[in-house]
Tab-separated table of C-alpha atoms in Angstrom:
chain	number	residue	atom	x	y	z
I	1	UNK	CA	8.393	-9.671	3.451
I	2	UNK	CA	5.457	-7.549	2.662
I	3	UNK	CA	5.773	-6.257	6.274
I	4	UNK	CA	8.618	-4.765	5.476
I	5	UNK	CA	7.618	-3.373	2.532
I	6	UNK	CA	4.963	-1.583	3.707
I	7	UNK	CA	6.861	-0.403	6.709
I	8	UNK	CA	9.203	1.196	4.593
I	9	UNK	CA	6.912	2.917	2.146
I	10	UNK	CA	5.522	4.218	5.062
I	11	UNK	CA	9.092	5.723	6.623
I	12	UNK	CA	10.177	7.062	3.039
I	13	UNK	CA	6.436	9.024	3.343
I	14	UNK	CA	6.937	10.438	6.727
I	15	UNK	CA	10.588	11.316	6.339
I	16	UNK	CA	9.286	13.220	2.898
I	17	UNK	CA	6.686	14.786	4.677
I	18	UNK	CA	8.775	15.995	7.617
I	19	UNK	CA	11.577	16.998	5.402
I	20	UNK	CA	8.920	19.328	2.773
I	21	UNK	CA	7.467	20.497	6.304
I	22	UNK	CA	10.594	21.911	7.528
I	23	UNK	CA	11.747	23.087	4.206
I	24	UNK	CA	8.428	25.160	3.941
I	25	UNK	CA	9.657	26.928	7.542
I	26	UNK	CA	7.882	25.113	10.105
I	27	UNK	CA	9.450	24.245	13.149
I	28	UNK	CA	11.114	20.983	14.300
I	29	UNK	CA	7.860	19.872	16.318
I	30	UNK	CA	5.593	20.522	13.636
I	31	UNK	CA	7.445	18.964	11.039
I	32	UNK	CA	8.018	15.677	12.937
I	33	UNK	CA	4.209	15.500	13.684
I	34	UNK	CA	3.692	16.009	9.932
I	35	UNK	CA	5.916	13.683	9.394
I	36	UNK	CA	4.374	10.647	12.318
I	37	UNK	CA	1.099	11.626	11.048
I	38	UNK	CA	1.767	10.871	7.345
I	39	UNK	CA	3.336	7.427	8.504
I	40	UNK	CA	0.782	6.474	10.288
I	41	UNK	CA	-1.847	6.898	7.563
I	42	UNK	CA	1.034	5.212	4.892
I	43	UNK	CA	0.836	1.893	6.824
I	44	UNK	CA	-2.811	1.120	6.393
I	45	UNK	CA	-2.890	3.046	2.570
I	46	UNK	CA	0.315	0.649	1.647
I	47	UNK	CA	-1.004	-2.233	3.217
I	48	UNK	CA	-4.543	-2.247	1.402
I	49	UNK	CA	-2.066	-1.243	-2.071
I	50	UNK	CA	-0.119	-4.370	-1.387
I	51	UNK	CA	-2.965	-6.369	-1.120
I	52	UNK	CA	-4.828	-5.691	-3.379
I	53	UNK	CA	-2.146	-6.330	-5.489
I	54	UNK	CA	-1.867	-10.003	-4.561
I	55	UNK	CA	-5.913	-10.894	-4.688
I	56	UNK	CA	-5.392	-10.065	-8.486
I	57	UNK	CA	-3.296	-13.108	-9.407
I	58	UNK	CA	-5.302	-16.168	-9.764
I	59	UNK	CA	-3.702	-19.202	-10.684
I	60	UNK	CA	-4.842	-20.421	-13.885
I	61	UNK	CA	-6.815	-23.227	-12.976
I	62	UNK	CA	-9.517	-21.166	-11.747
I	63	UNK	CA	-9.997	-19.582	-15.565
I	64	UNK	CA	-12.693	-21.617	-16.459
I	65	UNK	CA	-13.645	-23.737	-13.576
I	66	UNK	CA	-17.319	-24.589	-13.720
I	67	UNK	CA	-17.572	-24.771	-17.460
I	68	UNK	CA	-18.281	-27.918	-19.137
I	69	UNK	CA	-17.153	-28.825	-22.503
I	70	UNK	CA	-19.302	-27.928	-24.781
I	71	UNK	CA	-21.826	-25.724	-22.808
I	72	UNK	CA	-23.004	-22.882	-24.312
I	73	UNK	CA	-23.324	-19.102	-22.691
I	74	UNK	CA	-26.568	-18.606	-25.020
């Protein structure tokens, strides 16, 4: 599922990039290598966003683990 994800993130960016390339006037080559190159850097930006994302979450019996009752900080 996250595959996917970031696969698509990562067309939607190159076909954006390719489609602003050849609206700026560049040619069709150009504008398809703008648009490869900004997929190919997507996939490992996305990837490391999605991620990131997940390591976040910790269930909630790790909030607190390796605290007795009634230890102080102090």
């Amino acid at each position: 599922m996250r595959s996917t994800l970031v696969f698509l993130l990562a067309l939607l960016t190159g076909a954006a990039a390719s489609g602003l390339t050849a609206v700026a006037g560049e040619g069709v080559a150009r504008s398809l290598l703008a648009g490869l190159a900004a997929a190919g850097l997507a996939v490992p930006f996305f990837n490391r966003l999605i991620a990131a994302e997940d390591s976040a979450v910790q269930p909630s019996a790790a909030v607190g683990a390796g605290r007795g009752e009634g230890e102080s900080n102090g």
